[in-house]
Amino acid sequence: MASNINTDPAMIEEVLNRSIAEILPSKELFREALVSGRRLSFYVGIDPTADYVHLGHSTNYLLLERLHAMGHRIIVLVGDFTAMIGDPSDKTSMRVQLTADEVKANLRSFKQQIGKILNFEDQDNPIEFKFNSNWLSKLTFSDTVELASNFTVQQMIERDAFKKRLAAEKPLFVHEFFYPLMQGYDSVALEVDAEIGGTDQTFNMLAGRTLLKRFKNKEKFVITTTLLENPKTGEKLMSKSLGIGVGLDESAKSMFIKTMQLADPGILQVFTDCTRLSLKEIDVYRQRLEAGENPRDIKIALATEIVRMYHGEAAAQKARQDWIAEVSQKSVADDIQTLTVQNPVNLVDIITNQGIVDSKGKARRLIAQGAVRVNDIRIEPETKEIVVVNNSIIRVGKKHSFKLKIQ
């Protein structure tokens, strides 16, 4: 069991600021707790309302990963009981209640999917995997009444989703009030120091803060993380209930394609919330976008990074090559010049041999100036690996274009 807590200032700052929407009661108090060296317990809950975990959930697990690396206690809680009630958070109508069999079916690969991010094999600081049916199923009706006595009807109907439904004269069912009570009681059963969840979970997490104070006289931090949304439209980029998003158990090819289909305005947030790249590295992509670079080129880098995280380097490069070959080529004119070359492909030799310039030095300078594009993706001087597949389209400046036939 880990006993030494890492209080490195850089790690703490990343925990405090990356993908964070709000920290209650305050960021400063949470900072003090992290700096103190005290081992804190954190949990994230997820309801098995579908049989997959998506990138939107990964934001919370990547935050847990950072906290785990610092030595803190980490709990992943599966809401197998609460899933049968149905979380009304951010819903304009009642969520469909699931049966026990449906919940069980959805649960089959949850730990394996979340394990793509969190290391459940760590023996020095084991990550706990729990189910809230272990305590919620044992509550009596009397217990539930006692839980409910800590909240007023006015507090419940002030919830944004409930207010909208009442204003729209849509039905609001009594059992939906039970959900925040049940999720709140999870904090009591786990006796955690902090709960992490998306901004749509704020009401439920605050209910847990109220109940933990009431039953255990213990304070709890509520840490809300940013939701993956299109910043221009406010539409969700990932949603189990809407059936959209990039699942962690998808194939490399599907994961790459779906990432490429994400709205351009959300690129930087997905980099920040869903990858392990440093904020400094992500800022380079921000600068490139602000300089007017085609968002598609940046999104290719994003899709490659996402696939690399879940399937490895080889699969990421193959998915990238396949996408370029299968998708990028669709807009190429059939009458473009075809150039047959030997594998491996050397762009400097090709540019020189085609007579575009009269020396390899000049060819390298063209590449350094950003004048060479492969499949409409600019080749940059620092590019470590230039992916050129069969039928790739090479463009040098505005006048020279040809399709490569690789033997």
Short mmCIF file of C-alpha atoms in Angstrom, two decimals, residues 29-398:
data_model
loop_
_atom_site.label_atom_id
_atom_site.label_comp_id
_atom_site.label_asym_id
_atom_site.label_seq_id
_atom_site.Cartn_x
_atom_site.Cartn_y
_atom_site.Cartn_z
CA LEU A 29 -8.84 24.44 0.04
CA PHE A 30 -8.34 21.53 -2.33
CA ARG A 31 -4.84 22.76 -3.14
CA GLU A 32 -4.05 22.84 0.58
CA ALA A 33 -5.24 19.24 0.92
CA LEU A 34 -3.02 18.11 -1.96
CA VAL A 35 0.01 19.99 -0.67
CA SER A 36 -0.45 18.60 2.85
CA GLY A 37 0.81 15.16 1.83
CA ARG A 38 -2.26 13.50 3.33
CA ARG A 39 -3.51 10.48 1.41
CA LEU A 40 -6.94 11.36 0.04
CA SER A 41 -9.63 9.07 -1.32
CA PHE A 42 -11.27 9.88 -4.67
CA TYR A 43 -14.08 8.23 -6.53
CA VAL A 44 -15.78 8.41 -9.90
CA GLY A 45 -19.12 6.74 -10.48
CA ILE A 46 -20.46 5.43 -13.77
CA ASP A 47 -23.84 3.87 -14.49
CA PRO A 48 -23.93 0.94 -16.95
CA THR A 49 -26.71 2.47 -19.05
CA ALA A 50 -24.89 1.18 -22.14
CA ASP A 51 -22.33 -1.57 -22.71
CA TYR A 52 -19.47 0.77 -23.54
CA VAL A 53 -17.35 3.52 -22.00
CA HIS A 54 -16.58 6.47 -24.28
CA LEU A 55 -14.03 9.26 -24.55
CA GLY A 56 -16.28 11.59 -22.58
CA HIS A 57 -15.81 9.31 -19.56
CA SER A 58 -12.05 9.15 -20.12
CA THR A 59 -11.69 12.72 -18.84
CA ASN A 60 -12.53 11.56 -15.31
CA TYR A 61 -10.36 8.45 -15.50
CA LEU A 62 -7.37 10.40 -16.77
CA LEU A 63 -7.79 12.72 -13.77
CA LEU A 64 -7.95 9.67 -11.50
CA GLU A 65 -4.79 8.39 -13.20
CA ARG A 66 -2.97 11.61 -12.31
CA LEU A 67 -4.16 11.38 -8.69
CA HIS A 68 -3.21 7.69 -8.54
CA ALA A 69 0.30 8.54 -9.74
CA MET A 70 0.55 10.92 -6.77
CA GLY A 71 -0.24 8.03 -4.40
CA HIS A 72 -3.87 8.75 -3.50
CA ARG A 73 -6.59 6.15 -2.96
CA ILE A 74 -8.72 5.64 -6.06
CA ILE A 75 -12.17 4.05 -6.32
CA VAL A 76 -14.11 3.32 -9.49
CA LEU A 77 -17.75 2.87 -8.57
CA VAL A 78 -20.20 1.16 -10.90
CA GLY A 79 -23.78 2.25 -10.32
CA ASP A 80 -25.38 -1.12 -10.96
CA PHE A 81 -28.20 -0.20 -8.54
CA THR A 82 -28.67 3.44 -9.55
CA ALA A 83 -28.76 2.45 -13.22
CA MET A 84 -32.08 0.74 -12.50
CA ILE A 85 -33.49 4.08 -11.25
CA GLY A 86 -32.16 6.19 -14.10
CA ASP A 87 -30.17 9.38 -13.64
CA PRO A 88 -32.36 12.36 -14.60
CA SER A 89 -29.32 14.65 -14.94
CA ASP A 90 -29.53 16.87 -18.02
CA LYS A 91 -32.58 14.99 -19.29
CA THR A 92 -35.66 16.61 -20.83
CA SER A 93 -37.71 13.48 -20.20
CA MET A 94 -37.62 10.51 -17.86
CA ARG A 95 -34.72 8.16 -18.51
CA VAL A 96 -35.79 4.62 -19.32
CA GLN A 97 -35.29 2.35 -16.32
CA LEU A 98 -33.14 -0.72 -16.89
CA THR A 99 -33.80 -4.23 -15.67
CA ALA A 100 -31.25 -6.13 -13.57
CA ASP A 101 -30.47 -8.36 -16.57
CA GLU A 102 -29.88 -5.34 -18.83
CA VAL A 103 -27.52 -3.82 -16.27
CA LYS A 104 -25.66 -7.13 -15.91
CA ALA A 105 -25.25 -7.40 -19.68
CA ASN A 106 -23.91 -3.86 -19.92
CA LEU A 107 -21.39 -4.50 -17.16
CA ARG A 108 -19.53 -7.39 -18.77
CA SER A 109 -16.57 -5.46 -20.13
CA PHE A 110 -16.63 -2.28 -18.04
CA LYS A 111 -13.53 -3.04 -15.98
CA GLN A 112 -11.58 -4.10 -19.06
CA GLN A 113 -12.52 -0.86 -20.88
CA ILE A 114 -11.70 1.42 -17.94
CA GLY A 115 -8.51 -0.62 -17.48
CA LYS A 116 -7.28 0.80 -20.76
CA ILE A 117 -6.63 3.97 -18.74
CA LEU A 118 -6.34 2.93 -15.10
CA ASN A 119 -3.90 0.25 -13.96
CA PHE A 120 -6.00 -2.22 -12.00
CA GLU A 121 -2.94 -4.49 -11.69
CA ASP A 122 -0.99 -2.04 -9.52
CA GLN A 123 -0.13 -3.89 -6.31
CA ASP A 124 1.56 -0.98 -4.52
CA ASN A 125 -1.50 1.27 -4.65
CA PRO A 126 -4.44 -0.93 -5.72
CA ILE A 127 -7.32 0.77 -7.51
CA GLU A 128 -10.64 -0.35 -6.06
CA PHE A 129 -13.57 -1.41 -8.25
CA LYS A 130 -16.89 -1.39 -6.40
CA PHE A 131 -20.65 -1.72 -7.02
CA ASN A 132 -23.22 0.42 -5.22
CA SER A 133 -25.75 -2.40 -5.08
CA ASN A 134 -23.67 -3.73 -2.18
CA TRP A 135 -25.13 -1.05 0.10
CA LEU A 136 -28.07 0.51 -1.72
CA SER A 137 -29.91 -2.80 -2.06
CA LYS A 138 -29.78 -3.14 1.73
CA LEU A 139 -31.43 0.18 2.53
CA THR A 140 -34.86 -0.13 4.12
CA PHE A 141 -37.79 2.13 3.36
CA SER A 142 -37.13 3.77 6.72
CA ASP A 143 -33.53 4.46 5.64
CA THR A 144 -34.75 6.04 2.42
CA VAL A 145 -37.17 8.28 4.30
CA GLU A 146 -34.31 9.41 6.53
CA LEU A 147 -32.18 10.24 3.49
CA ALA A 148 -35.06 12.18 1.92
CA SER A 149 -35.54 14.21 5.11
CA ASN A 150 -32.27 16.02 4.39
CA PHE A 151 -33.67 17.74 1.30
CA THR A 152 -36.68 19.89 0.49
CA VAL A 153 -38.95 19.65 -2.51
CA GLN A 154 -37.90 23.19 -3.38
CA GLN A 155 -34.26 22.07 -3.57
CA MET A 156 -35.17 19.22 -5.88
CA ILE A 157 -37.26 21.23 -8.31
CA GLU A 158 -34.59 23.92 -8.50
CA ARG A 159 -32.51 21.40 -10.38
CA ASP A 160 -32.07 22.69 -13.92
CA ALA A 161 -33.36 19.58 -15.71
CA PHE A 162 -36.44 19.43 -13.47
CA LYS A 163 -37.15 23.14 -13.90
CA LYS A 164 -37.09 22.78 -17.68
CA ARG A 165 -39.49 19.85 -17.61
CA LEU A 166 -41.89 21.62 -15.29
CA ALA A 167 -41.79 24.72 -17.48
CA ALA A 168 -42.49 22.57 -20.54
CA GLU A 169 -45.32 20.82 -18.64
CA LYS A 170 -43.59 17.46 -19.07
CA PRO A 171 -44.09 14.78 -16.40
CA LEU A 172 -41.69 14.64 -13.47
CA PHE A 173 -41.85 11.32 -11.62
CA VAL A 174 -41.35 10.93 -7.88
CA HIS A 175 -38.84 8.10 -8.25
CA GLU A 176 -36.50 10.50 -10.09
CA PHE A 177 -36.02 12.36 -6.80
CA PHE A 178 -34.51 9.16 -5.40
CA TYR A 179 -31.53 9.22 -7.74
CA PRO A 180 -29.55 12.05 -6.10
CA LEU A 181 -30.35 10.49 -2.71
CA MET A 182 -28.88 7.16 -3.81
CA GLN A 183 -25.82 8.70 -5.45
CA GLY A 184 -25.39 10.91 -2.42
CA TYR A 185 -25.42 7.89 -0.14
CA ASP A 186 -22.55 6.39 -2.14
CA SER A 187 -20.30 9.06 -0.62
CA VAL A 188 -21.46 8.01 2.85
CA ALA A 189 -20.80 4.32 2.19
CA LEU A 190 -17.37 5.00 0.70
CA GLU A 191 -16.41 7.78 3.17
CA VAL A 192 -14.42 9.54 0.44
CA ASP A 193 -12.61 12.84 0.54
CA ALA A 194 -13.65 13.83 -2.97
CA GLU A 195 -16.00 12.90 -5.79
CA ILE A 196 -15.24 13.58 -9.45
CA GLY A 197 -17.86 13.94 -12.18
CA GLY A 198 -19.00 16.01 -15.12
CA THR A 199 -20.74 19.32 -14.64
CA ASP A 200 -24.07 17.57 -15.24
CA GLN A 201 -23.45 15.67 -12.00
CA THR A 202 -23.01 18.71 -9.75
CA PHE A 203 -26.43 18.41 -8.08
CA ASN A 204 -25.95 14.71 -7.31
CA MET A 205 -22.42 15.21 -6.00
CA LEU A 206 -23.52 18.06 -3.75
CA ALA A 207 -26.23 15.80 -2.38
CA GLY A 208 -23.44 13.44 -1.41
CA ARG A 209 -21.60 16.28 0.28
CA THR A 210 -24.71 17.07 2.33
CA LEU A 211 -25.27 13.46 3.38
CA LEU A 212 -21.61 12.78 4.21
CA LYS A 213 -21.59 15.81 6.49
CA ARG A 214 -24.89 14.70 8.04
CA PHE A 215 -24.04 11.05 8.69
CA LYS A 216 -20.24 11.07 9.10
CA ASN A 217 -19.53 14.71 9.97
CA LYS A 218 -17.01 14.71 7.14
CA GLU A 219 -16.38 17.28 4.44
CA LYS A 220 -16.12 16.24 0.80
CA PHE A 221 -14.66 18.01 -2.19
CA VAL A 222 -16.83 18.09 -5.30
CA ILE A 223 -14.70 18.25 -8.44
CA THR A 224 -16.58 18.87 -11.68
CA THR A 225 -14.85 18.18 -14.97
CA THR A 226 -15.55 19.76 -18.32
CA LEU A 227 -18.04 18.04 -20.61
CA LEU A 228 -17.05 17.38 -24.20
CA GLU A 229 -19.21 19.85 -26.09
CA ASN A 230 -19.05 21.79 -29.31
CA PRO A 231 -18.08 25.25 -27.97
CA LYS A 232 -20.03 26.96 -30.74
CA THR A 233 -23.31 25.02 -30.52
CA GLY A 234 -23.24 23.54 -27.01
CA GLU A 235 -24.07 20.12 -28.46
CA LYS A 236 -22.55 17.11 -26.73
CA LEU A 237 -19.72 15.37 -28.54
CA MET A 238 -20.24 12.19 -26.50
CA SER A 239 -23.42 10.76 -25.00
CA LYS A 240 -24.43 7.21 -24.14
CA SER A 241 -28.11 8.10 -24.02
CA LEU A 242 -27.88 9.70 -27.47
CA GLY A 243 -25.80 6.82 -28.81
CA ILE A 244 -22.97 9.07 -30.02
CA GLY A 245 -19.30 9.13 -29.20
CA VAL A 246 -16.06 7.20 -29.51
CA GLY A 247 -16.13 4.00 -27.45
CA LEU A 248 -12.96 2.81 -25.73
CA ASP A 249 -13.61 -0.73 -26.97
CA GLU A 250 -13.93 0.21 -30.63
CA SER A 251 -11.50 -0.98 -33.27
CA ALA A 252 -8.57 1.24 -34.18
CA LYS A 253 -10.11 2.01 -37.56
CA SER A 254 -13.53 2.91 -36.13
CA MET A 255 -11.94 5.01 -33.38
CA PHE A 256 -9.88 6.95 -35.93
CA ILE A 257 -12.82 7.57 -38.27
CA LYS A 258 -15.16 8.69 -35.48
CA THR A 259 -12.54 11.05 -34.10
CA MET A 260 -12.16 12.57 -37.57
CA GLN A 261 -15.93 13.10 -37.62
CA LEU A 262 -15.90 15.24 -34.46
CA ALA A 263 -16.78 18.91 -34.89
CA ASP A 264 -13.69 21.04 -35.59
CA PRO A 265 -14.34 23.54 -32.75
CA GLY A 266 -13.94 20.71 -30.22
CA ILE A 267 -10.48 19.60 -31.32
CA LEU A 268 -8.45 21.36 -28.62
CA GLN A 269 -10.78 20.30 -25.83
CA VAL A 270 -10.56 16.66 -26.88
CA PHE A 271 -6.76 16.98 -26.91
CA THR A 272 -6.91 18.42 -23.38
CA ASP A 273 -9.55 16.18 -21.85
CA CYS A 274 -8.91 12.87 -23.60
CA THR A 275 -5.16 12.50 -24.19
CA ARG A 276 -2.00 12.30 -22.12
CA LEU A 277 -0.20 14.92 -24.20
CA SER A 278 1.21 17.74 -22.10
CA LEU A 279 -0.52 21.11 -22.11
CA LYS A 280 2.62 22.53 -23.72
CA GLU A 281 2.32 20.08 -26.61
CA ILE A 282 -1.38 20.86 -27.00
CA ASP A 283 -0.62 24.57 -27.06
CA VAL A 284 1.46 24.01 -30.22
CA TYR A 285 -1.66 22.66 -31.94
CA ARG A 286 -3.62 25.68 -30.70
CA GLN A 287 -1.06 28.01 -32.24
CA ARG A 288 -1.20 26.12 -35.54
CA LEU A 289 -4.98 26.43 -35.63
CA GLU A 290 -4.82 30.12 -34.82
CA ALA A 291 -2.27 30.56 -37.63
CA GLY A 292 -4.89 29.28 -40.08
CA GLU A 293 -3.80 25.69 -40.59
CA ASN A 294 -6.46 23.32 -41.90
CA PRO A 295 -8.25 21.86 -38.81
CA ARG A 296 -8.34 18.51 -40.57
CA ASP A 297 -4.55 18.23 -40.33
CA ILE A 298 -4.69 18.86 -36.58
CA LYS A 299 -7.56 16.41 -36.22
CA ILE A 300 -5.47 13.71 -37.93
CA ALA A 301 -2.87 14.22 -35.21
CA LEU A 302 -5.62 13.98 -32.59
CA ALA A 303 -7.09 10.80 -34.06
CA THR A 304 -3.62 9.26 -34.25
CA GLU A 305 -2.97 10.08 -30.59
CA ILE A 306 -6.33 8.70 -29.45
CA VAL A 307 -5.81 5.41 -31.29
CA ARG A 308 -2.23 5.20 -30.00
CA MET A 309 -3.50 5.37 -26.41
CA TYR A 310 -5.87 2.44 -26.78
CA HIS A 311 -4.33 0.28 -29.51
CA GLY A 312 -0.62 1.14 -29.67
CA GLU A 313 1.70 2.86 -32.12
CA ALA A 314 1.50 0.34 -34.97
CA ALA A 315 -2.31 0.33 -34.99
CA ALA A 316 -2.38 4.13 -34.85
CA GLN A 317 -0.12 4.48 -37.88
CA LYS A 318 -2.08 1.88 -39.83
CA ALA A 319 -5.41 3.57 -39.02
CA ARG A 320 -3.92 6.89 -40.12
CA GLN A 321 -2.63 5.45 -43.39
CA ASP A 322 -5.93 3.69 -44.08
CA TRP A 323 -7.91 6.87 -43.49
CA ILE A 324 -5.64 8.87 -45.78
CA ALA A 325 -5.79 6.22 -48.49
CA GLU A 326 -9.54 5.58 -48.27
CA VAL A 327 -10.93 9.02 -47.47
CA SER A 328 -8.50 11.71 -48.57
CA GLN A 329 -8.20 10.32 -52.08
CA LYS A 330 -11.90 10.61 -52.91
CA SER A 331 -11.58 14.20 -54.07
CA VAL A 332 -8.56 13.61 -56.34
CA ALA A 333 -9.04 14.07 -60.07
CA ASP A 334 -8.71 10.88 -62.11
CA ASP A 335 -6.46 12.50 -64.71
CA ILE A 336 -3.66 13.53 -62.31
CA GLN A 337 -0.17 12.42 -63.34
CA THR A 338 0.92 9.06 -61.93
CA LEU A 339 4.54 8.57 -60.87
CA THR A 340 5.87 5.06 -60.26
CA VAL A 341 8.51 4.84 -57.52
CA GLN A 342 10.29 2.19 -55.50
CA ASN A 343 9.63 1.51 -51.83
CA PRO A 344 10.85 3.00 -49.51
CA VAL A 345 9.77 6.44 -50.69
CA ASN A 346 12.21 9.35 -50.37
CA LEU A 347 10.42 12.65 -50.95
CA VAL A 348 13.66 14.60 -51.41
CA ASP A 349 14.72 12.29 -54.25
CA ILE A 350 11.27 12.40 -55.85
CA ILE A 351 11.15 16.22 -55.87
CA THR A 352 14.67 16.40 -57.30
CA ASN A 353 14.25 13.64 -59.90
CA GLN A 354 11.03 15.23 -61.17
CA GLY A 355 13.03 18.32 -62.05
CA ILE A 356 11.00 20.54 -59.73
CA VAL A 357 14.30 21.77 -58.27
CA ASP A 358 17.87 21.05 -59.33
CA SER A 359 19.34 19.92 -56.01
CA LYS A 360 18.46 17.92 -52.92
CA GLY A 361 19.30 20.93 -50.77
CA LYS A 362 16.61 22.97 -52.52
CA ALA A 363 14.17 20.08 -52.13
CA ARG A 364 14.81 20.01 -48.40
CA ARG A 365 14.26 23.77 -48.23
CA LEU A 366 10.88 23.36 -49.95
CA ILE A 367 9.90 20.86 -47.27
CA ALA A 368 11.21 23.18 -44.54
CA GLN A 369 9.10 26.01 -45.96
CA GLY A 370 5.94 23.91 -45.79
CA ALA A 371 5.60 23.79 -49.59
CA VAL A 372 5.26 20.01 -49.76
CA ARG A 373 2.04 18.21 -48.88
CA VAL A 374 1.21 14.51 -48.81
CA ASN A 375 -2.51 13.80 -49.19
CA ASP A 376 -3.10 17.49 -48.52
CA ILE A 377 -1.21 17.31 -45.20
CA ARG A 378 1.73 19.68 -44.92
CA ILE A 379 5.09 18.04 -44.28
CA GLU A 380 6.99 19.92 -41.60
CA PRO A 381 10.74 19.89 -40.88
CA GLU A 382 10.28 18.22 -37.48
CA THR A 383 8.07 15.43 -38.86
CA LYS A 384 9.62 12.21 -37.60
CA GLU A 385 7.74 9.87 -39.90
CA ILE A 386 6.36 10.85 -43.28
CA VAL A 387 3.55 8.46 -44.15
CA VAL A 388 3.39 7.85 -47.89
CA VAL A 389 1.15 4.98 -48.95
CA ASN A 390 0.32 3.67 -52.39
CA ASN A 391 -1.75 6.19 -54.41
CA SER A 392 -0.71 9.06 -52.17
CA ILE A 393 -1.04 12.50 -53.72
CA ILE A 394 2.12 14.64 -53.57
CA ARG A 395 1.80 18.40 -54.05
CA VAL A 396 4.83 20.65 -54.32
CA GLY A 397 3.83 24.29 -54.31
CA LYS A 398 0.82 25.24 -56.42
#
